[in-house]
PDB file of C-alpha atoms in Angstrom:
ATOM      1  CA  UNK A   2       2.352   1.291  -8.582  1.00 82.00           C
ATOM      2  CA  UNK A   3       6.101   0.315  -9.979  1.00 85.00           C
ATOM      3  CA  UNK A   4       8.651   1.324  -7.017  1.00 85.00           C
ATOM      4  CA  UNK A   5      12.546   1.163  -7.738  1.00 83.00           C
ATOM      5  CA  UNK A   6      14.104   0.096  -4.689  1.00 83.00           C
ATOM      6  CA  UNK A   7      17.856  -0.004  -4.065  1.00 78.00           C
ATOM      7  CA  UNK A   8      17.112  -3.245  -1.865  1.00 77.00           C
ATOM      8  CA  UNK A   9      14.825  -5.341  -3.723  1.00 81.00           C
ATOM      9  CA  UNK A  10      15.068  -3.906  -7.282  1.00 84.00           C
ATOM     10  CA  UNK A  11      11.271  -3.083  -8.928  1.00 88.00           C
ATOM     11  CA  UNK A  12       9.036  -4.359  -6.808  1.00 87.00           C
ATOM     12  CA  UNK A  13       4.800  -4.099  -7.474  1.00 88.00           C
ATOM     13  CA  UNK A  14       3.060  -2.239  -4.646  1.00 87.00           C
ATOM     14  CA  UNK A  15      -0.555  -3.115  -4.311  1.00 88.00           C
ATOM     15  CA  UNK A  16      -2.750   0.447  -3.215  1.00 89.00           C
ATOM     16  CA  UNK A  17      -4.269  -1.758  -0.696  1.00 91.00           C
ATOM     17  CA  UNK A  18      -0.587  -2.169   0.790  1.00 92.00           C
ATOM     18  CA  UNK A  19       0.071   1.329   1.554  1.00 95.00           C
ATOM     19  CA  UNK A  20       0.366   2.114   5.293  1.00 97.00           C
ATOM     20  CA  UNK A  21       0.193   6.409   4.989  1.00 97.00           C
ATOM     21  CA  UNK A  22       1.919   8.900   8.298  1.00 97.00           C
ATOM     22  CA  UNK A  23      -0.202  11.936   8.430  1.00 94.00           C
ATOM     23  CA  UNK A  24       2.680  13.726   9.460  1.00 92.00           C
ATOM     24  CA  UNK A  25       5.204  11.634   8.299  1.00 95.00           C
ATOM     25  CA  UNK A  26       7.936   9.719  10.220  1.00 97.00           C
ATOM     26  CA  UNK A  27       9.572  12.031  13.053  1.00 96.00           C
ATOM     27  CA  UNK A  28      12.104  14.208  10.839  1.00 95.00           C
ATOM     28  CA  UNK A  29      10.488  13.025   7.517  1.00 96.00           C
ATOM     29  CA  UNK A  30       7.549  14.959   7.503  1.00 94.00           C
ATOM     30  CA  UNK A  31       6.985  15.260   3.659  1.00 94.00           C
ATOM     31  CA  UNK A  32       7.161  11.525   2.887  1.00 96.00           C
ATOM     32  CA  UNK A  33       3.323  10.063   3.763  1.00 96.00           C
ATOM     33  CA  UNK A  34       3.327   6.869   2.230  1.00 96.00           C
ATOM     34  CA  UNK A  35       5.317   3.670   2.719  1.00 96.00           C
ATOM     35  CA  UNK A  36       4.973  -0.276   2.097  1.00 95.00           C
ATOM     36  CA  UNK A  37       6.119  -2.572   4.823  1.00 95.00           C
ATOM     37  CA  UNK A  38       8.137  -5.057   3.117  1.00 93.00           C
ATOM     38  CA  UNK A  39       9.290  -8.719   4.399  1.00 91.00           C
ATOM     39  CA  UNK A  40      12.639  -9.711   4.009  1.00 89.00           C
ATOM     40  CA  UNK A  41      13.659 -12.992   3.678  1.00 88.00           C
ATOM     41  CA  UNK A  42      17.125 -12.807   4.354  1.00 88.00           C
ATOM     42  CA  UNK A  43      16.619 -10.938   7.791  1.00 90.00           C
ATOM     43  CA  UNK A  44      13.576 -12.272   9.206  1.00 89.00           C
ATOM     44  CA  UNK A  45      12.005 -11.255  11.343  1.00 94.00           C
ATOM     45  CA  UNK A  46      12.798  -7.783  10.240  1.00 94.00           C
ATOM     46  CA  UNK A  47      11.265  -6.051   8.139  1.00 94.00           C
ATOM     47  CA  UNK A  48      11.167  -2.552   5.573  1.00 93.00           C
ATOM     48  CA  UNK A  49       9.386   0.323   6.074  1.00 95.00           C
ATOM     49  CA  UNK A  50      10.300   1.383   2.813  1.00 94.00           C
ATOM     50  CA  UNK A  51       8.770   4.758   1.927  1.00 94.00           C
ATOM     51  CA  UNK A  52       6.672   4.640  -1.534  1.00 93.00           C
ATOM     52  CA  UNK A  53       7.405   8.181  -2.146  1.00 90.00           C
ATOM     53  CA  UNK A  54      11.440   8.515  -1.697  1.00 90.00           C
ATOM     54  CA  UNK A  55      12.818   4.967  -3.236  1.00 87.00           C
ATOM     55  CA  UNK A  56      15.918   5.398  -0.906  1.00 88.00           C
ATOM     56  CA  UNK A  57      14.115   5.800   2.167  1.00 93.00           C
ATOM     57  CA  UNK A  58      14.009   2.862   4.597  1.00 93.00           C
ATOM     58  CA  UNK A  59      14.068   1.998   7.786  1.00 95.00           C
ATOM     59  CA  UNK A  60      14.660  -1.179   9.650  1.00 94.00           C
ATOM     60  CA  UNK A  61      11.709  -2.137  11.571  1.00 96.00           C
ATOM     61  CA  UNK A  62      10.970  -5.079  13.715  1.00 97.00           C
ATOM     62  CA  UNK A  63       7.926  -6.172  15.977  1.00 97.00           C
ATOM     63  CA  UNK A  64       9.662  -4.960  19.439  1.00 97.00           C
ATOM     64  CA  UNK A  65       7.328  -8.040  21.453  1.00 96.00           C
ATOM     65  CA  UNK A  66       9.874 -10.545  19.693  1.00 94.00           C
ATOM     66  CA  UNK A  67      12.794  -9.282  22.296  1.00 93.00           C
ATOM     67  CA  UNK A  68      11.225  -7.081  24.876  1.00 93.00           C
ATOM     68  CA  UNK A  69       7.598  -9.070  25.630  1.00 92.00           C
ATOM     69  CA  UNK A  70       7.209  -6.756  28.756  1.00 94.00           C
ATOM     70  CA  UNK A  71       7.232  -3.778  26.403  1.00 96.00           C
ATOM     71  CA  UNK A  72       4.387  -1.267  26.806  1.00 95.00           C
ATOM     72  CA  UNK A  73       2.587   1.911  26.792  1.00 94.00           C
ATOM     73  CA  UNK A  74       0.111   4.292  26.467  1.00 92.00           C
ATOM     74  CA  UNK A  75      -1.781   5.440  23.359  1.00 91.00           C
ATOM     75  CA  UNK A  76      -3.398   8.422  24.194  1.00 88.00           C
ATOM     76  CA  UNK A  77      -7.569   8.099  23.198  1.00 89.00           C
ATOM     77  CA  UNK A  78      -6.507  11.070  20.354  1.00 88.00           C
ATOM     78  CA  UNK A  79      -3.925   9.398  18.391  1.00 91.00           C
ATOM     79  CA  UNK A  80      -6.086   6.425  18.621  1.00 92.00           C
ATOM     80  CA  UNK A  81      -8.797   8.422  17.167  1.00 92.00           C
ATOM     81  CA  UNK A  82      -6.370  10.196  14.409  1.00 92.00           C
ATOM     82  CA  UNK A  83      -5.534   7.010  12.766  1.00 94.00           C
ATOM     83  CA  UNK A  84      -8.934   5.352  13.129  1.00 94.00           C
ATOM     84  CA  UNK A  85      -8.254   2.553  15.694  1.00 93.00           C
ATOM     85  CA  UNK A  86     -11.092   1.696  17.793  1.00 87.00           C
ATOM     86  CA  UNK A  87      -9.300   0.216  20.796  1.00 83.00           C
ATOM     87  CA  UNK A  88      -5.834  -0.635  21.374  1.00 85.00           C
ATOM     88  CA  UNK A  89      -5.648  -4.098  20.309  1.00 87.00           C
ATOM     89  CA  UNK A  90      -6.893  -2.789  16.955  1.00 90.00           C
ATOM     90  CA  UNK A  91      -2.999  -1.595  16.545  1.00 96.00           C
ATOM     91  CA  UNK A  92       0.240  -2.713  15.730  1.00 96.00           C
ATOM     92  CA  UNK A  93       3.529  -2.058  16.934  1.00 97.00           C
ATOM     93  CA  UNK A  94       6.781  -1.613  14.734  1.00 98.00           C
ATOM     94  CA  UNK A  95      10.471  -0.168  16.446  1.00 98.00           C
ATOM     95  CA  UNK A  96      13.030   1.393  14.498  1.00 98.00           C
ATOM     96  CA  UNK A  97      16.233  -0.423  14.461  1.00 96.00           C
ATOM     97  CA  UNK A  98      19.881   1.142  13.952  1.00 94.00           C
ATOM     98  CA  UNK A  99      23.171  -0.448  12.818  1.00 91.00           C
ATOM     99  CA  UNK A 100      24.994   1.907  15.302  1.00 90.00           C
ATOM    100  CA  UNK A 101      27.803   3.077  12.860  1.00 86.00           C
ATOM    101  CA  UNK A 102      30.913   2.665  15.580  1.00 86.00           C
ATOM    102  CA  UNK A 103      29.857  -0.214  17.481  1.00 85.00           C
ATOM    103  CA  UNK A 104      27.448  -2.397  14.850  1.00 84.00           C
ATOM    104  CA  UNK A 105      24.859  -2.844  17.472  1.00 89.00           C
ATOM    105  CA  UNK A 106      21.389  -3.211  16.590  1.00 91.00           C
ATOM    106  CA  UNK A 107      19.181  -0.825  18.224  1.00 95.00           C
ATOM    107  CA  UNK A 108      15.476  -0.486  18.618  1.00 97.00           C
ATOM    108  CA  UNK A 109      13.819   2.944  19.204  1.00 97.00           C
ATOM    109  CA  UNK A 110      11.820   2.185  22.220  1.00 97.00           C
ATOM    110  CA  UNK A 111      10.979   5.783  22.577  1.00 96.00           C
ATOM    111  CA  UNK A 112       9.473   6.141  18.804  1.00 96.00           C
ATOM    112  CA  UNK A 113       7.144   3.108  18.490  1.00 97.00           C
ATOM    113  CA  UNK A 114       5.434   3.502  15.123  1.00 98.00           C
ATOM    114  CA  UNK A 115       1.852   2.676  15.339  1.00 97.00           C
ATOM    115  CA  UNK A 116      -0.626   1.409  12.780  1.00 97.00           C
ATOM    116  CA  UNK A 117      -4.045   0.752  13.058  1.00 96.00           C
ATOM    117  CA  UNK A 118      -5.021  -2.434  11.320  1.00 93.00           C
ATOM    118  CA  UNK A 119      -8.229  -1.741   9.688  1.00 92.00           C
ATOM    119  CA  UNK A 120      -7.196   1.787   8.440  1.00 95.00           C
ATOM    120  CA  UNK A 121      -3.649   1.200   7.570  1.00 96.00           C
ATOM    121  CA  UNK A 122      -3.130   4.880   9.025  1.00 97.00           C
ATOM    122  CA  UNK A 123       0.116   5.393  11.114  1.00 97.00           C
ATOM    123  CA  UNK A 124       2.086   7.417  13.290  1.00 96.00           C
ATOM    124  CA  UNK A 125       5.159   7.480  15.301  1.00 96.00           C
ATOM    125  CA  UNK A 126       4.755   8.297  19.031  1.00 95.00           C
ATOM    126  CA  UNK A 127       7.331   9.981  21.216  1.00 94.00           C
ATOM    127  CA  UNK A 128       6.986   8.116  24.741  1.00 92.00           C
ATOM    128  CA  UNK A 129       7.583  10.887  27.620  1.00 86.00           C
ATOM    129  CA  UNK A 130       7.939  10.044  31.075  1.00 84.00           C
ATOM    130  CA  UNK A 131       8.917   6.360  29.746  1.00 90.00           C
ATOM    131  CA  UNK A 132      11.904   4.346  30.884  1.00 93.00           C
ATOM    132  CA  UNK A 133      12.382   3.346  27.653  1.00 96.00           C
ATOM    133  CA  UNK A 134      14.800   5.269  25.145  1.00 95.00           C
ATOM    134  CA  UNK A 135      15.840   5.337  21.563  1.00 96.00           C
ATOM    135  CA  UNK A 136      18.810   3.253  21.854  1.00 96.00           C
ATOM    136  CA  UNK A 137      17.869  -0.677  22.973  1.00 96.00           C
ATOM    137  CA  UNK A 138      20.589  -3.207  22.588  1.00 94.00           C
ATOM    138  CA  UNK A 139      18.644  -5.540  21.121  1.00 93.00           C
ATOM    139  CA  UNK A 140      20.215  -8.688  21.386  1.00 90.00           C
ATOM    140  CA  UNK A 141      21.437  -7.983  25.260  1.00 90.00           C
ATOM    141  CA  UNK A 142      17.248  -6.919  25.151  1.00 89.00           C
ATOM    142  CA  UNK A 143      17.393 -11.236  24.481  1.00 86.00           C
ATOM    143  CA  UNK A 144      19.487 -11.615  27.364  1.00 80.00           C
ATOM    144  CA  UNK A 145      22.494 -13.137  24.679  1.00 73.00           C
ATOM    145  CA  UNK A 146      25.449 -12.282  25.440  1.00 65.00           C
ATOM    146  CA  UNK A 147      26.696 -11.777  21.839  1.00 58.00           C
ATOM    147  CA  UNK A 148      31.037 -11.913  21.023  1.00 54.00           C
ATOM    148  CA  UNK A 149      31.145 -12.620  17.137  1.00 46.00           C
ATOM    149  CA  UNK A 150      27.492 -12.161  16.010  1.00 48.00           C
ATOM    150  CA  UNK A 151      27.638  -8.117  15.842  1.00 48.00           C
ATOM    151  CA  UNK A 152      31.227  -8.120  14.077  1.00 43.00           C
ATOM    152  CA  UNK A 153      29.397 -10.255  11.210  1.00 46.00           C
ATOM    153  CA  UNK A 154      26.819  -7.900  10.843  1.00 47.00           C
ATOM    154  CA  UNK A 155      29.236  -5.040  10.769  1.00 46.00           C
ATOM    155  CA  UNK A 156      30.915  -7.162   8.168  1.00 45.00           C
ATOM    156  CA  UNK A 157      27.381  -7.184   6.193  1.00 47.00           C
ATOM    157  CA  UNK A 158      27.340  -3.725   6.614  1.00 47.00           C
ATOM    158  CA  UNK A 159      30.606  -2.938   4.734  1.00 45.00           C
ATOM    159  CA  UNK A 160      30.583  -5.430   2.264  1.00 41.00           C
ATOM    160  CA  UNK A 161      31.156  -3.337  -0.975  1.00 41.00           C
TER     161      UNK A 161
ATOM    162  CA  UNK B   6      12.515  34.338  16.643  1.00 92.00           C
ATOM    163  CA  UNK B   7       9.300  36.208  18.200  1.00 93.00           C
ATOM    164  CA  UNK B   8      10.830  36.907  21.823  1.00 95.00           C
ATOM    165  CA  UNK B   9       7.851  38.164  24.371  1.00 95.00           C
ATOM    166  CA  UNK B  10       9.084  39.140  28.225  1.00 96.00           C
ATOM    167  CA  UNK B  11       6.210  37.685  30.368  1.00 96.00           C
ATOM    168  CA  UNK B  12       6.116  37.099  34.304  1.00 95.00           C
ATOM    169  CA  UNK B  13       4.513  34.372  36.420  1.00 96.00           C
ATOM    170  CA  UNK B  14       1.182  33.689  35.689  1.00 96.00           C
ATOM    171  CA  UNK B  15       1.050  35.302  32.643  1.00 97.00           C
ATOM    172  CA  UNK B  16       0.411  33.664  29.180  1.00 97.00           C
ATOM    173  CA  UNK B  17       1.004  34.183  25.588  1.00 97.00           C
ATOM    174  CA  UNK B  18      -1.652  32.198  22.949  1.00 96.00           C
ATOM    175  CA  UNK B  19      -0.366  30.454  19.663  1.00 95.00           C
ATOM    176  CA  UNK B  20      -3.198  30.520  17.426  1.00 94.00           C
ATOM    177  CA  UNK B  21      -6.422  30.129  18.117  1.00 94.00           C
ATOM    178  CA  UNK B  22      -6.484  27.246  20.178  1.00 94.00           C
ATOM    179  CA  UNK B  23      -2.565  27.166  21.792  1.00 96.00           C
ATOM    180  CA  UNK B  24      -2.551  28.471  25.467  1.00 97.00           C
ATOM    181  CA  UNK B  25       0.675  28.948  27.124  1.00 97.00           C
ATOM    182  CA  UNK B  26       1.098  29.582  30.906  1.00 97.00           C
ATOM    183  CA  UNK B  27       4.534  30.898  33.017  1.00 97.00           C
ATOM    184  CA  UNK B  28       3.062  28.992  35.917  1.00 97.00           C
ATOM    185  CA  UNK B  29       6.063  29.471  37.844  1.00 96.00           C
ATOM    186  CA  UNK B  30       9.426  30.215  37.976  1.00 95.00           C
ATOM    187  CA  UNK B  31      12.256  29.799  40.699  1.00 95.00           C
ATOM    188  CA  UNK B  32      15.951  30.406  39.731  1.00 94.00           C
ATOM    189  CA  UNK B  33      16.963  28.642  36.948  1.00 94.00           C
ATOM    190  CA  UNK B  34      13.493  26.405  35.911  1.00 94.00           C
ATOM    191  CA  UNK B  35      10.433  27.976  34.463  1.00 95.00           C
ATOM    192  CA  UNK B  36       7.205  25.982  34.959  1.00 96.00           C
ATOM    193  CA  UNK B  37       4.302  26.404  31.445  1.00 96.00           C
ATOM    194  CA  UNK B  38       1.218  25.111  31.654  1.00 96.00           C
ATOM    195  CA  UNK B  39       0.614  24.290  28.408  1.00 96.00           C
ATOM    196  CA  UNK B  40      -3.368  24.061  26.760  1.00 95.00           C
ATOM    197  CA  UNK B  41      -3.947  22.408  23.157  1.00 93.00           C
ATOM    198  CA  UNK B  42      -5.786  20.758  21.663  1.00 89.00           C
ATOM    199  CA  UNK B  43      -6.050  17.158  22.241  1.00 80.00           C
ATOM    200  CA  UNK B  44      -4.501  16.378  18.470  1.00 76.00           C
ATOM    201  CA  UNK B  45      -1.994  18.564  19.317  1.00 83.00           C
ATOM    202  CA  UNK B  46       1.718  16.786  20.118  1.00 81.00           C
ATOM    203  CA  UNK B  47       3.460  18.588  22.908  1.00 86.00           C
ATOM    204  CA  UNK B  48       7.131  17.419  23.649  1.00 86.00           C
ATOM    205  CA  UNK B  49      10.135  18.702  25.475  1.00 88.00           C
ATOM    206  CA  UNK B  50      12.426  20.041  22.382  1.00 91.00           C
ATOM    207  CA  UNK B  51      15.614  17.385  23.306  1.00 92.00           C
ATOM    208  CA  UNK B  52      12.983  14.291  23.643  1.00 92.00           C
ATOM    209  CA  UNK B  53      11.249  14.746  20.065  1.00 94.00           C
ATOM    210  CA  UNK B  54      15.242  15.861  18.988  1.00 95.00           C
ATOM    211  CA  UNK B  55      16.838  12.656  19.996  1.00 95.00           C
ATOM    212  CA  UNK B  56      13.992  10.581  18.579  1.00 96.00           C
ATOM    213  CA  UNK B  57      14.751  12.657  15.083  1.00 96.00           C
ATOM    214  CA  UNK B  58      18.412  12.365  15.241  1.00 96.00           C
ATOM    215  CA  UNK B  59      18.208   8.604  15.932  1.00 97.00           C
ATOM    216  CA  UNK B  60      15.412   8.258  12.861  1.00 97.00           C
ATOM    217  CA  UNK B  61      17.482   9.583  10.311  1.00 95.00           C
ATOM    218  CA  UNK B  62      20.656   8.043  12.119  1.00 94.00           C
ATOM    219  CA  UNK B  63      18.371   4.744  10.940  1.00 94.00           C
ATOM    220  CA  UNK B  64      17.600   6.127   7.963  1.00 92.00           C
ATOM    221  CA  UNK B  65      21.197   6.932   6.485  1.00 84.00           C
ATOM    222  CA  UNK B  66      22.950   3.541   7.584  1.00 71.00           C
ATOM    223  CA  UNK B  67      24.057   1.691   4.399  1.00 68.00           C
ATOM    224  CA  UNK B  68      21.352  -0.995   4.619  1.00 63.00           C
ATOM    225  CA  UNK B  69      21.535  -2.545   0.970  1.00 62.00           C
ATOM    226  CA  UNK B  70      23.811  -5.053   1.737  1.00 66.00           C
ATOM    227  CA  UNK B  71      22.025  -6.353   4.878  1.00 81.00           C
ATOM    228  CA  UNK B  72      21.200 -10.057   4.570  1.00 81.00           C
ATOM    229  CA  UNK B  73      22.891 -11.919   7.695  1.00 85.00           C
ATOM    230  CA  UNK B  74      20.350 -10.562  10.215  1.00 89.00           C
ATOM    231  CA  UNK B  75      18.076 -13.483  10.022  1.00 90.00           C
ATOM    232  CA  UNK B  76      21.453 -16.178  10.805  1.00 90.00           C
ATOM    233  CA  UNK B  77      21.776 -13.997  13.499  1.00 88.00           C
ATOM    234  CA  UNK B  78      18.499 -13.514  15.165  1.00 89.00           C
ATOM    235  CA  UNK B  79      18.401 -17.790  14.323  1.00 90.00           C
ATOM    236  CA  UNK B  80      21.891 -17.762  16.490  1.00 88.00           C
ATOM    237  CA  UNK B  81      20.352 -15.789  19.341  1.00 86.00           C
ATOM    238  CA  UNK B  82      17.534 -17.353  19.529  1.00 85.00           C
ATOM    239  CA  UNK B  83      19.228 -20.953  19.608  1.00 85.00           C
ATOM    240  CA  UNK B  84      21.023 -19.656  22.669  1.00 82.00           C
ATOM    241  CA  UNK B  85      18.651 -18.431  24.319  1.00 79.00           C
ATOM    242  CA  UNK B  86      16.637 -21.439  24.059  1.00 78.00           C
ATOM    243  CA  UNK B  87      19.560 -23.542  24.861  1.00 73.00           C
ATOM    244  CA  UNK B  88      19.927 -21.415  28.142  1.00 65.00           C
ATOM    245  CA  UNK B  89      17.106 -21.937  29.257  1.00 57.00           C
ATOM    246  CA  UNK B  90      17.094 -25.801  28.728  1.00 51.00           C
ATOM    247  CA  UNK B  91      20.353 -26.024  30.728  1.00 46.00           C
TER     248      UNK B  91
END
């Protein structure tokens, strides 16, 4: 299947690559199919690209890369819904926002996306009674005080 | 919007499987008990909305021209490792 994306141009999507979200990503309930795209220039960030809407994509990251102690419980009914037998079968992605005002890279750790490896069915959770929130500054979480770099990320965004 | 008046201890039923019970009314706060099938997710509205709004913000960022996150990441990792070593 061919897919026209703003970032990568035309890409070929194999049916087997598709990750399905039976209830969509929160706020985008109609869009059910995505693919996870690697991006050399922005690794380890990846793109969760919608198949049905080429303009819809999220920057995502494996949250454990910057927050090793990140943890939450996946309720059994959710595991069942996505077809995972145990939590170890589940991959976790955090959706990243580049804050328009500060250009900070923030990750939503309160709304993690869980993907069952065997079925490729995914769901975005909303964690309750959790220390996590929707805007964790990724670079700060890594314990590095950044001065110039976030600004250059901003410059990258503003490039015409 | 359907508006119903209920007393403490009374319930409403939504569809065949969801029951919302007013457990306690104290001043300006109401405690609700919700019985719903396990696959039904129940959230405090403001928490759900915050996640929804963050998703919208994440989706609308002009991400097309981003091409330096890999470099930023490497710089951060270097700083982190450098600090560890010192």
